mmCIF file of C-alpha atoms in Angstrom:
data_model
loop_
_atom_site.group_PDB
_atom_site.id
_atom_site.type_symbol
_atom_site.label_atom_id
_atom_site.label_comp_id
_atom_site.label_asym_id
_atom_site.label_seq_id
_atom_site.Cartn_x
_atom_site.Cartn_y
_atom_site.Cartn_z
ATOM 1 C CA MET Q 964 80.422 63.080 15.306
ATOM 2 C CA ALA Q 965 80.743 65.913 17.808
ATOM 3 C CA ASP Q 966 84.184 66.804 19.125
ATOM 4 C CA TYR Q 967 83.128 65.750 22.618
ATOM 5 C CA ASP Q 968 80.379 63.833 24.340
ATOM 6 C CA VAL Q 969 80.292 66.408 27.158
ATOM 7 C CA ALA Q 970 81.526 69.996 27.439
ATOM 8 C CA ILE Q 971 81.585 71.513 30.924
ATOM 9 C CA ILE Q 972 81.828 75.302 31.098
ATOM 10 C CA GLY Q 973 83.429 76.673 34.253
ATOM 11 C CA GLY Q 974 86.019 75.269 36.641
ATOM 12 C CA GLY Q 975 84.333 76.120 39.941
ATOM 13 C CA ALA Q 976 82.818 73.647 42.386
ATOM 14 C CA ALA Q 977 80.134 72.470 39.938
ATOM 15 C CA GLY Q 978 82.430 72.126 36.928
ATOM 16 C CA LEU Q 979 85.205 70.378 38.822
ATOM 17 C CA THR Q 980 82.824 68.009 40.616
ATOM 18 C CA LEU Q 981 81.110 66.996 37.376
ATOM 19 C CA THR Q 982 84.430 66.583 35.547
ATOM 20 C CA HIS Q 983 85.735 64.366 38.335
ATOM 21 C CA ARG Q 984 82.545 62.301 38.473
ATOM 22 C CA LEU Q 985 82.556 61.643 34.718
ATOM 23 C CA ARG Q 986 86.128 60.369 34.767
ATOM 24 C CA GLY Q 987 86.062 56.722 33.674
ATOM 25 C CA ILE Q 988 82.336 56.721 32.844
ATOM 26 C CA ASN Q 989 81.402 54.782 29.723
ATOM 27 C CA ASP Q 990 78.373 55.344 27.545
ATOM 28 C CA ARG Q 991 75.907 52.560 26.761
ATOM 29 C CA ARG Q 992 78.206 51.312 24.007
ATOM 30 C CA GLY Q 993 81.023 50.859 26.510
ATOM 31 C CA ARG Q 994 83.076 53.729 25.096
ATOM 32 C CA PRO Q 995 84.702 56.204 27.552
ATOM 33 C CA LEU Q 996 83.049 59.604 27.490
ATOM 34 C CA ARG Q 997 85.084 62.341 25.809
ATOM 35 C CA VAL Q 998 84.900 65.345 28.130
ATOM 36 C CA ALA Q 999 86.069 68.948 27.710
ATOM 37 C CA LEU Q 1000 86.505 71.191 30.757
ATOM 38 C CA VAL Q 1001 86.280 74.724 29.347
ATOM 39 C CA GLU Q 1002 87.294 77.713 31.457
ATOM 40 C CA PRO Q 1003 88.855 81.146 31.008
ATOM 41 C CA PRO Q 1004 92.630 81.347 30.565
ATOM 42 C CA PRO Q 1005 94.550 82.436 33.683
ATOM 43 C CA GLY Q 1006 94.049 86.137 34.220
ATOM 44 C CA PRO Q 1007 91.521 88.625 35.604
ATOM 45 C CA ARG Q 1008 88.596 86.262 35.043
ATOM 46 C CA THR Q 1009 90.176 83.515 37.140
ATOM 47 C CA PRO Q 1010 88.269 83.313 40.443
ATOM 48 C CA PRO Q 1011 90.361 83.801 43.601
ATOM 49 C CA PRO Q 1012 91.087 80.827 45.865
ATOM 50 C CA ARG Q 1013 88.227 80.103 48.250
ATOM 51 C CA THR Q 1014 86.979 77.515 50.711
ATOM 52 C CA TRP Q 1015 83.986 75.213 50.351
ATOM 53 C CA CYS Q 1016 82.355 74.028 53.571
ATOM 54 C CA PHE Q 1017 79.647 71.404 53.934
ATOM 55 C CA TRP Q 1018 78.476 68.619 56.208
ATOM 56 C CA GLU Q 1019 78.127 64.928 55.473
ATOM 57 C CA PRO Q 1020 78.856 61.597 57.196
ATOM 58 C CA ASP Q 1021 82.431 60.402 57.378
ATOM 59 C CA GLY Q 1022 83.866 58.581 54.390
ATOM 60 C CA GLY Q 1023 82.927 61.148 51.737
ATOM 61 C CA PRO Q 1024 84.561 61.202 48.306
ATOM 62 C CA TRP Q 1025 86.687 64.273 49.112
ATOM 63 C CA ASP Q 1026 87.882 63.214 52.577
ATOM 64 C CA GLY Q 1027 91.454 62.767 51.366
ATOM 65 C CA LEU Q 1028 91.637 66.445 50.408
ATOM 66 C CA LEU Q 1029 90.068 68.046 53.490
ATOM 67 C CA ALA Q 1030 91.778 71.122 54.879
ATOM 68 C CA ALA Q 1031 89.953 70.616 58.184
ATOM 69 C CA ARG Q 1032 87.041 68.781 59.771
ATOM 70 C CA TRP Q 1033 85.067 69.278 62.962
ATOM 71 C CA ASP Q 1034 83.115 66.672 64.900
ATOM 72 C CA ARG Q 1035 81.943 69.118 67.581
ATOM 73 C CA LEU Q 1036 79.779 72.078 66.575
ATOM 74 C CA SER Q 1037 78.021 74.803 68.510
ATOM 75 C CA VAL Q 1038 75.687 77.741 67.949
ATOM 76 C CA VAL Q 1039 75.805 80.873 70.097
ATOM 77 C CA GLY Q 1040 72.476 82.628 70.588
ATOM 78 C CA ALA Q 1041 71.973 86.382 70.564
ATOM 79 C CA ASP Q 1042 71.934 86.294 74.376
ATOM 80 C CA GLY Q 1043 75.316 84.551 74.483
ATOM 81 C CA GLU Q 1044 73.932 81.139 75.416
ATOM 82 C CA VAL Q 1045 75.901 78.337 73.750
ATOM 83 C CA HIS Q 1046 73.875 75.523 72.187
ATOM 84 C CA SER Q 1047 75.847 72.326 71.656
ATOM 85 C CA SER Q 1048 74.454 68.913 70.790
ATOM 86 C CA PRO Q 1049 75.567 65.902 68.780
ATOM 87 C CA ALA Q 1050 75.839 66.525 65.052
ATOM 88 C CA ALA Q 1051 76.069 62.806 64.290
ATOM 89 C CA PRO Q 1052 75.973 61.336 61.745
ATOM 90 C CA TYR Q 1053 77.347 64.535 60.240
ATOM 91 C CA VAL Q 1054 80.836 65.992 60.247
ATOM 92 C CA TYR Q 1055 81.489 69.576 59.168
ATOM 93 C CA LYS Q 1056 84.202 69.692 56.514
ATOM 94 C CA MET Q 1057 86.304 72.266 54.674
ATOM 95 C CA LEU Q 1058 87.889 71.993 51.233
ATOM 96 C CA ARG Q 1059 90.218 74.501 49.628
ATOM 97 C CA SER Q 1060 89.323 75.187 46.002
ATOM 98 C CA ALA Q 1061 92.998 75.050 44.970
ATOM 99 C CA ASP Q 1062 93.345 71.517 46.361
ATOM 100 C CA VAL Q 1063 90.229 70.282 44.553
ATOM 101 C CA ASP Q 1064 91.327 71.966 41.333
ATOM 102 C CA ALA Q 1065 94.793 70.389 41.443
ATOM 103 C CA HIS Q 1066 93.413 66.944 42.253
ATOM 104 C CA VAL Q 1067 90.785 66.968 39.499
ATOM 105 C CA ARG Q 1068 93.329 68.068 36.913
ATOM 106 C CA ALA Q 1069 95.948 65.550 38.022
ATOM 107 C CA THR Q 1070 93.496 62.637 37.865
ATOM 108 C CA ALA Q 1071 91.492 63.732 34.804
ATOM 109 C CA GLY Q 1072 92.857 60.999 32.556
ATOM 110 C CA GLU Q 1073 93.309 60.870 28.814
ATOM 111 C CA HIS Q 1074 89.634 61.227 27.952
ATOM 112 C CA VAL Q 1075 89.328 64.684 29.567
ATOM 113 C CA ASP Q 1076 90.677 67.747 27.760
ATOM 114 C CA GLN Q 1077 91.274 70.924 29.745
ATOM 115 C CA LEU Q 1078 90.671 73.814 27.372
ATOM 116 C CA PRO Q 1079 91.560 77.459 28.183
ATOM 117 C CA LEU Q 1080 88.795 79.275 26.358
ATOM 118 C CA LEU Q 1081 86.871 82.423 27.261
ATOM 119 C CA VAL Q 1082 83.373 81.341 26.247
ATOM 120 C CA THR Q 1083 81.480 83.999 24.329
ATOM 121 C CA GLY Q 1084 78.432 81.983 23.312
ATOM 122 C CA VAL Q 1085 76.709 78.612 23.252
ATOM 123 C CA ARG Q 1086 74.577 77.640 20.267
ATOM 124 C CA ASP Q 1087 72.037 74.907 20.878
ATOM 125 C CA GLY Q 1088 71.075 72.376 18.225
ATOM 126 C CA ARG Q 1089 69.096 69.199 17.731
ATOM 127 C CA GLY Q 1090 72.059 66.830 17.426
ATOM 128 C CA GLU Q 1091 74.833 68.809 19.113
ATOM 129 C CA ALA Q 1092 75.678 72.167 20.673
ATOM 130 C CA VAL Q 1093 78.479 74.557 19.740
ATOM 131 C CA VAL Q 1094 80.615 76.326 22.344
ATOM 132 C CA GLU Q 1095 82.298 79.435 20.977
ATOM 133 C CA GLY Q 1096 85.030 81.500 22.582
ATOM 134 C CA ASP Q 1097 88.403 83.230 22.463
ATOM 135 C CA ARG Q 1098 91.719 81.415 22.873
ATOM 136 C CA PRO Q 1099 94.531 82.821 25.064
ATOM 137 C CA ASP Q 1100 96.128 84.319 21.923
ATOM 138 C CA GLY Q 1101 92.907 86.195 21.150
ATOM 139 C CA GLY Q 1102 91.864 84.040 18.227
ATOM 140 C CA ALA Q 1103 88.352 82.661 17.920
ATOM 141 C CA ALA Q 1104 87.666 78.974 18.500
ATOM 142 C CA ALA Q 1105 84.703 76.639 18.685
ATOM 143 C CA LEU Q 1106 83.991 73.078 19.721
ATOM 144 C CA THR Q 1107 80.969 70.840 19.424
ATOM 145 C CA ALA Q 1108 79.538 68.567 22.078
ATOM 146 C CA GLU Q 1109 76.605 66.232 22.360
ATOM 147 C CA TRP Q 1110 75.786 67.732 25.774
ATOM 148 C CA VAL Q 1111 76.855 71.040 27.352
ATOM 149 C CA PHE Q 1112 76.736 71.766 31.088
ATOM 150 C CA ASP Q 1113 77.104 75.466 31.869
ATOM 151 C CA SER Q 1114 77.921 76.550 35.429
ATOM 152 C CA ARG Q 1115 78.234 80.285 34.677
ATOM 153 C CA PRO Q 1116 75.678 82.584 36.326
ATOM 154 C CA PRO Q 1117 72.972 83.379 33.740
ATOM 155 C CA ARG Q 1118 72.890 86.965 32.512
ATOM 156 C CA ASP Q 1119 69.214 87.343 33.337
ATOM 157 C CA ALA Q 1120 68.931 85.348 36.550
ATOM 158 C CA PRO Q 1121 65.362 85.100 37.863
ATOM 159 C CA ARG Q 1122 64.974 87.137 41.047
ATOM 160 C CA GLY Q 1123 61.787 85.648 42.403
ATOM 161 C CA ARG Q 1124 59.348 87.258 44.788
ATOM 162 C CA THR Q 1125 61.957 87.379 47.539
ATOM 163 C CA HIS Q 1126 65.597 87.914 46.713
ATOM 164 C CA LEU Q 1127 68.150 88.183 49.486
ATOM 165 C CA LEU Q 1128 71.907 87.919 49.439
ATOM 166 C CA GLN Q 1129 74.146 85.917 51.712
ATOM 167 C CA HIS Q 1130 77.194 88.154 51.712
ATOM 168 C CA PHE Q 1131 80.322 87.664 53.772
ATOM 169 C CA ARG Q 1132 83.976 88.316 54.355
ATOM 170 C CA GLY Q 1133 86.354 86.092 56.286
ATOM 171 C CA TRP Q 1134 89.827 86.424 57.706
ATOM 172 C CA PHE Q 1135 92.315 83.599 57.949
ATOM 173 C CA VAL Q 1136 94.009 84.564 61.188
ATOM 174 C CA ARG Q 1137 97.011 83.470 63.204
ATOM 175 C CA ALA Q 1138 97.031 84.118 66.958
ATOM 176 C CA PRO Q 1139 100.211 84.752 68.966
ATOM 177 C CA GLY Q 1140 99.370 81.810 71.234
ATOM 178 C CA ASP Q 1141 96.917 78.941 71.546
ATOM 179 C CA ALA Q 1142 93.446 80.404 71.025
ATOM 180 C CA PHE Q 1143 91.335 77.751 69.241
ATOM 181 C CA ASP Q 1144 90.168 74.170 69.679
ATOM 182 C CA PRO Q 1145 90.940 72.418 66.358
ATOM 183 C CA GLY Q 1146 88.209 69.826 66.897
ATOM 184 C CA ALA Q 1147 85.338 72.256 67.573
ATOM 185 C CA ALA Q 1148 83.739 74.881 65.332
ATOM 186 C CA VAL Q 1149 81.248 77.672 65.982
ATOM 187 C CA LEU Q 1150 78.709 77.230 63.205
ATOM 188 C CA MET Q 1151 76.702 80.380 63.924
ATOM 189 C CA ASP Q 1152 77.302 83.141 66.474
ATOM 190 C CA LEU Q 1153 74.335 85.515 66.622
ATOM 191 C CA ARG Q 1154 75.803 88.070 69.023
ATOM 192 C CA PRO Q 1155 76.881 90.698 66.422
ATOM 193 C CA ALA Q 1156 74.627 93.748 66.007
ATOM 194 C CA GLN Q 1157 71.633 92.823 63.863
ATOM 195 C CA PRO Q 1158 70.360 94.612 60.737
ATOM 196 C CA ALA Q 1159 66.780 95.888 60.579
ATOM 197 C CA ASN Q 1160 65.749 92.963 58.348
ATOM 198 C CA GLY Q 1161 67.597 89.713 57.825
ATOM 199 C CA VAL Q 1162 70.291 88.410 60.144
ATOM 200 C CA ALA Q 1163 73.981 88.875 60.911
ATOM 201 C CA PHE Q 1164 76.273 86.304 62.466
ATOM 202 C CA GLY Q 1165 79.885 85.257 62.779
ATOM 203 C CA TYR Q 1166 81.471 81.853 62.799
ATOM 204 C CA VAL Q 1167 84.835 80.374 63.712
ATOM 205 C CA LEU Q 1168 86.431 77.408 61.950
ATOM 206 C CA PRO Q 1169 89.734 76.499 63.662
ATOM 207 C CA LEU Q 1170 92.516 75.099 61.488
ATOM 208 C CA SER Q 1171 94.938 74.558 64.374
ATOM 209 C CA SER Q 1172 95.297 75.748 67.947
ATOM 210 C CA ARG Q 1173 96.592 79.086 66.635
ATOM 211 C CA GLU Q 1174 94.935 79.432 63.214
ATOM 212 C CA ALA Q 1175 91.309 79.786 62.154
ATOM 213 C CA LEU Q 1176 88.925 81.168 59.581
ATOM 214 C CA VAL Q 1177 86.858 83.874 61.290
ATOM 215 C CA GLU Q 1178 83.970 85.055 59.153
ATOM 216 C CA TYR Q 1179 81.223 87.693 59.298
ATOM 217 C CA THR Q 1180 78.028 87.009 57.323
ATOM 218 C CA GLU Q 1181 74.727 88.774 56.675
ATOM 219 C CA PHE Q 1182 71.499 87.739 54.998
ATOM 220 C CA GLY Q 1183 70.053 90.920 53.491
ATOM 221 C CA ARG Q 1184 69.158 92.859 50.394
ATOM 222 C CA GLU Q 1185 72.472 94.643 49.879
ATOM 223 C CA ALA Q 1186 76.103 93.611 50.267
ATOM 224 C CA LEU Q 1187 78.520 95.701 52.322
ATOM 225 C CA THR Q 1188 81.681 97.428 51.191
ATOM 226 C CA THR Q 1189 85.008 95.815 51.994
ATOM 227 C CA GLU Q 1190 85.647 98.543 54.570
ATOM 228 C CA GLU Q 1191 82.338 97.775 56.288
ATOM 229 C CA TYR Q 1192 83.159 94.063 56.402
ATOM 230 C CA GLU Q 1193 86.575 94.851 57.871
ATOM 231 C CA ARG Q 1194 85.025 96.899 60.670
ATOM 232 C CA ALA Q 1195 82.459 94.175 61.367
ATOM 233 C CA LEU Q 1196 85.192 91.526 61.506
ATOM 234 C CA GLY Q 1197 87.255 93.663 63.848
ATOM 235 C CA ARG Q 1198 84.280 94.065 66.196
ATOM 236 C CA TYR Q 1199 83.569 90.338 66.050
ATOM 237 C CA CYS Q 1200 87.158 89.432 66.932
ATOM 238 C CA ASP Q 1201 86.914 91.836 69.884
ATOM 239 C CA LEU Q 1202 83.704 90.079 70.911
ATOM 240 C CA LEU Q 1203 85.576 86.761 70.812
ATOM 241 C CA GLY Q 1204 88.343 88.205 72.984
ATOM 242 C CA LEU Q 1205 90.952 87.717 70.282
ATOM 243 C CA SER Q 1206 93.823 90.189 70.123
ATOM 244 C CA GLY Q 1207 97.170 90.429 68.400
ATOM 245 C CA LEU Q 1208 95.864 88.535 65.390
ATOM 246 C CA GLU Q 1209 97.775 88.380 62.125
ATOM 247 C CA VAL Q 1210 95.469 88.275 59.101
ATOM 248 C CA THR Q 1211 97.194 85.946 56.618
ATOM 249 C CA ALA Q 1212 94.496 85.895 53.903
ATOM 250 C CA ALA Q 1213 90.892 86.905 53.280
ATOM 251 C CA GLU Q 1214 87.919 85.679 51.293
ATOM 252 C CA GLN Q 1215 84.755 87.492 50.339
ATOM 253 C CA GLY Q 1216 81.642 86.571 48.397
ATOM 254 C CA VAL Q 1217 77.951 86.919 47.664
ATOM 255 C CA ILE Q 1218 75.491 84.031 47.278
ATOM 256 C CA PRO Q 1219 71.900 84.528 46.046
ATOM 257 C CA MET Q 1220 69.080 83.380 48.330
ATOM 258 C CA THR Q 1221 65.869 83.450 46.334
ATOM 259 C CA ASP Q 1222 62.536 81.711 45.907
ATOM 260 C CA ALA Q 1223 62.758 82.077 42.115
ATOM 261 C CA PRO Q 1224 62.005 78.806 40.299
ATOM 262 C CA VAL Q 1225 65.070 77.419 38.522
ATOM 263 C CA ARG Q 1226 65.105 75.425 35.293
ATOM 264 C CA THR Q 1227 68.192 73.314 34.717
ATOM 265 C CA ARG Q 1228 67.412 72.712 31.051
ATOM 266 C CA ALA Q 1229 68.419 75.632 28.840
ATOM 267 C CA GLY Q 1230 67.918 73.935 25.458
ATOM 268 C CA ASN Q 1231 67.917 70.626 23.617
ATOM 269 C CA ARG Q 1232 71.573 70.016 24.403
ATOM 270 C CA VAL Q 1233 72.403 72.647 27.019
ATOM 271 C CA PHE Q 1234 71.908 72.434 30.785
ATOM 272 C CA ARG Q 1235 72.737 74.537 33.832
ATOM 273 C CA VAL Q 1236 74.522 73.155 36.892
ATOM 274 C CA GLY Q 1237 75.723 74.553 40.211
ATOM 275 C CA THR Q 1238 74.190 77.756 41.505
ATOM 276 C CA ALA Q 1239 72.983 78.478 37.960
ATOM 277 C CA GLY Q 1240 71.119 75.154 38.077
ATOM 278 C CA GLY Q 1241 69.524 75.524 41.500
ATOM 279 C CA ALA Q 1242 72.142 73.602 43.485
ATOM 280 C CA THR Q 1243 72.275 76.346 46.138
ATOM 281 C CA ARG Q 1244 69.903 75.743 49.047
ATOM 282 C CA PRO Q 1245 67.944 79.013 49.349
ATOM 283 C CA SER Q 1246 67.774 79.045 53.145
ATOM 284 C CA THR Q 1247 71.486 78.467 53.754
ATOM 285 C CA GLY Q 1248 73.466 79.375 50.641
ATOM 286 C CA TYR Q 1249 75.223 75.992 50.826
ATOM 287 C CA THR Q 1250 75.893 74.587 47.372
ATOM 288 C CA PHE Q 1251 78.538 71.879 47.563
ATOM 289 C CA SER Q 1252 76.256 68.990 48.568
ATOM 290 C CA GLY Q 1253 73.724 69.941 45.899
ATOM 291 C CA VAL Q 1254 76.474 70.043 43.281
ATOM 292 C CA ARG Q 1255 77.509 66.522 44.195
ATOM 293 C CA ARG Q 1256 73.956 65.200 43.881
ATOM 294 C CA GLN Q 1257 73.592 66.846 40.458
ATOM 295 C CA ALA Q 1258 76.856 65.304 39.262
ATOM 296 C CA GLU Q 1259 75.788 61.834 40.435
ATOM 297 C CA ALA Q 1260 72.476 62.105 38.575
ATOM 298 C CA VAL Q 1261 74.134 63.321 35.360
ATOM 299 C CA ALA Q 1262 76.710 60.515 35.475
ATOM 300 C CA ARG Q 1263 74.014 57.856 35.912
ATOM 301 C CA ALA Q 1264 71.962 59.235 33.040
ATOM 302 C CA LEU Q 1265 74.939 59.328 30.659
ATOM 303 C CA ALA Q 1266 75.995 55.791 31.591
ATOM 304 C CA GLU Q 1267 72.444 54.571 30.909
ATOM 305 C CA GLY Q 1268 72.047 56.476 27.649
ATOM 306 C CA ARG Q 1269 69.338 58.804 28.965
ATOM 307 C CA VAL Q 1270 68.996 62.539 28.448
ATOM 308 C CA PRO Q 1271 71.175 63.891 31.293
ATOM 309 C CA VAL Q 1272 68.910 66.597 32.702
ATOM 310 C CA PRO Q 1273 70.437 67.728 36.031
ATOM 311 C CA PRO Q 1274 67.861 67.696 38.832
ATOM 312 C CA VAL Q 1275 67.260 70.611 41.151
ATOM 313 C CA PRO Q 1276 68.722 68.720 44.134
ATOM 314 C CA HIS Q 1277 66.262 69.910 46.778
ATOM 315 C CA ARG Q 1278 62.853 68.545 47.679
ATOM 316 C CA ARG Q 1279 59.866 70.590 46.625
ATOM 317 C CA ARG Q 1280 58.540 70.984 50.165
ATOM 318 C CA HIS Q 1281 61.943 72.187 51.367
ATOM 319 C CA LEU Q 1282 62.008 74.873 48.694
ATOM 320 C CA VAL Q 1283 58.550 76.012 49.840
ATOM 321 C CA MET Q 1284 59.724 76.113 53.459
ATOM 322 C CA ASP Q 1285 62.789 78.085 52.393
ATOM 323 C CA ALA Q 1286 60.626 80.554 50.480
ATOM 324 C CA VAL Q 1287 58.491 81.138 53.565
ATOM 325 C CA MET Q 1288 61.544 81.620 55.788
ATOM 326 C CA LEU Q 1289 63.184 84.081 53.373
ATOM 327 C CA ARG Q 1290 59.938 86.049 53.079
ATOM 328 C CA ALA Q 1291 59.514 86.209 56.839
ATOM 329 C CA LEU Q 1292 63.064 87.536 57.235
ATOM 330 C CA ASP Q 1293 62.741 90.036 54.390
ATOM 331 C CA THR Q 1294 59.462 91.488 55.661
ATOM 332 C CA GLY Q 1295 60.756 91.743 59.213
ATOM 333 C CA ARG Q 1296 57.976 89.506 60.553
ATOM 334 C CA VAL Q 1297 60.627 87.429 62.271
ATOM 335 C CA ARG Q 1298 63.890 88.615 63.711
ATOM 336 C CA GLY Q 1299 66.688 86.528 62.271
ATOM 337 C CA ALA Q 1300 68.610 86.162 65.529
ATOM 338 C CA GLU Q 1301 65.436 85.114 67.373
ATOM 339 C CA PHE Q 1302 64.500 82.650 64.637
ATOM 340 C CA PHE Q 1303 67.845 80.834 64.509
ATOM 341 C CA SER Q 1304 68.448 80.958 68.277
ATOM 342 C CA GLY Q 1305 65.113 79.261 68.898
ATOM 343 C CA LEU Q 1306 65.659 76.697 66.164
ATOM 344 C CA PHE Q 1307 69.034 75.531 67.449
ATOM 345 C CA ALA Q 1308 68.109 75.783 71.148
ATOM 346 C CA ALA Q 1309 65.081 73.504 70.819
ATOM 347 C CA ASN Q 1310 66.407 70.908 68.381
ATOM 348 C CA ARG Q 1311 69.243 68.467 68.168
ATOM 349 C CA LEU Q 1312 71.944 69.864 65.889
ATOM 350 C CA GLY Q 1313 72.056 66.702 63.788
ATOM 351 C CA ASP Q 1314 68.322 67.026 63.072
ATOM 352 C CA VAL Q 1315 68.671 70.646 61.958
ATOM 353 C CA LEU Q 1316 71.601 69.762 59.690
ATOM 354 C CA ALA Q 1317 69.600 66.881 58.211
ATOM 355 C CA PHE Q 1318 66.786 69.296 57.349
ATOM 356 C CA LEU Q 1319 69.142 71.885 55.858
ATOM 357 C CA ASP Q 1320 70.745 69.186 53.703
ATOM 358 C CA GLY Q 1321 67.406 67.725 52.603
ATOM 359 C CA GLY Q 1322 67.652 64.448 54.503
ATOM 360 C CA SER Q 1323 64.986 64.986 57.165
ATOM 361 C CA ARG Q 1324 61.549 63.457 57.456
ATOM 362 C CA LEU Q 1325 58.305 65.405 57.474
ATOM 363 C CA HIS Q 1326 57.348 64.680 61.087
ATOM 364 C CA ARG Q 1327 60.702 66.042 62.314
ATOM 365 C CA GLU Q 1328 60.314 69.125 60.126
ATOM 366 C CA LEU Q 1329 56.887 69.828 61.577
ATOM 367 C CA ALA Q 1330 58.278 69.477 65.098
ATOM 368 C CA MET Q 1331 61.103 71.869 64.261
ATOM 369 C CA GLY Q 1332 58.571 74.336 62.880
ATOM 370 C CA LEU Q 1333 57.011 74.602 66.337
ATOM 371 C CA SER Q 1334 60.303 75.957 67.691
ATOM 372 C CA THR Q 1335 60.149 78.968 65.344
ATOM 373 C CA PRO Q 1336 57.880 82.050 65.740
ATOM 374 C CA VAL Q 1337 54.681 80.159 64.903
ATOM 375 C CA ALA Q 1338 52.300 83.080 64.373
ATOM 376 C CA ALA Q 1339 54.620 84.979 62.039
ATOM 377 C CA MET Q 1340 55.580 81.873 60.089
ATOM 378 C CA SER Q 1341 51.934 80.777 59.771
ATOM 379 C CA LEU Q 1342 50.939 84.199 58.427
ATOM 380 C CA THR Q 1343 53.794 84.121 55.926
ATOM 381 C CA THR Q 1344 52.890 80.575 54.870
ATOM 382 C CA ALA Q 1345 49.287 81.595 54.199
ATOM 383 C CA GLU Q 1346 50.493 84.610 52.225
ATOM 384 C CA HIS Q 1347 52.832 82.387 50.216
ATOM 385 C CA VAL Q 1348 50.044 79.957 49.348
ATOM 386 C CA TRP Q 1349 47.748 82.822 48.288
ATOM 387 C CA HIS Q 1350 50.447 84.360 46.125
ATOM 388 C CA SER Q 1351 51.221 80.994 44.503
ATOM 389 C CA LEU Q 1352 47.570 80.393 43.658
ATOM 390 C CA ARG Q 1353 47.256 83.842 42.111
ATOM 391 C CA ALA Q 1354 50.491 83.408 40.144
ATOM 392 C CA GLY Q 1355 49.126 80.330 38.393
ATOM 393 C CA PRO Q 1356 50.699 76.930 37.659
ATOM 394 C CA ALA Q 1357 53.389 78.307 35.335
ATOM 395 C CA ARG Q 1358 55.045 80.332 38.126
ATOM 396 C CA ARG Q 1359 54.143 78.194 41.092
ATOM 397 C CA PRO Q 1360 57.207 76.908 43.012
#
């Protein structure tokens, strides 16, 4: 018998969500699953605290841990026009990674072991897989599991035909007086200076009347230096009319945005989850909702005694649409600020969020497509189809 039924490598959003979802799950024999959460010991490989933002209807499984939530959302176009419309049934929500981490660990239960192990290799097998690594004292260790779910970025990640980066830096700021509306968030502000290809925008997520997360983001081929982000954030705060701010903390990151096909199965007993398993929506960089859908599918499969292959949690047609949009941005056929301004100006915000989260219907998607630069998007769609046919079935998205 293997040491564990399930080994989960990595304690980020994907690893924590799956660990939490498997708590109390029994296999087909009615026996609680034995789960190992494997992650590096505290030290330089420990990721810094960060925030996870997403939208969903009220009553979600993490609502008790929310750092903030916003019922009213707006988008500011490149010309300064503010586009506000109902986001119902969605609410925009923020979680702090430290809160999720503490909650998952505190409620893990006796059938979940939390193992500090720097994983150095995973060996697949027919009946079980072996996870090898170094303990905190430097000694080697290994464990066996019937199924392994690996959330680490693969060493040789596929880049696809189009590969952009969503890169960003945010300041947690405190104003000297009331400066923010805690119930309203700016989801996308397209007034910052735009790059030659891609798009740049800011957003503001108030935490109180005096505190907020103010972030600067770009979609492009190359990330900026910290100094460049700092200058961009300073200019954006000036644009917002904010002065005398105290920066209490910062976060920075890079998220891949690619049309590369993703395979969640890495072997007989080994699977990829999270960004490594295609949970990131290519057009937005949002991952948290996709992670949750993967975890739900894995839990159902294990409870029913099926092979727990995590799904890529996005519809095929949405991935094709995302590939076309990324290509149009990367080639410069569409201007990012023009594209997003038109999309949000002509459509109800709730409909756009439904599409970006994969819950929209085809007729609404086609209607939304008419509010984008039609000629440029049609040309890019035709090019995408031609490239896919030439690539052959093995590489077709």
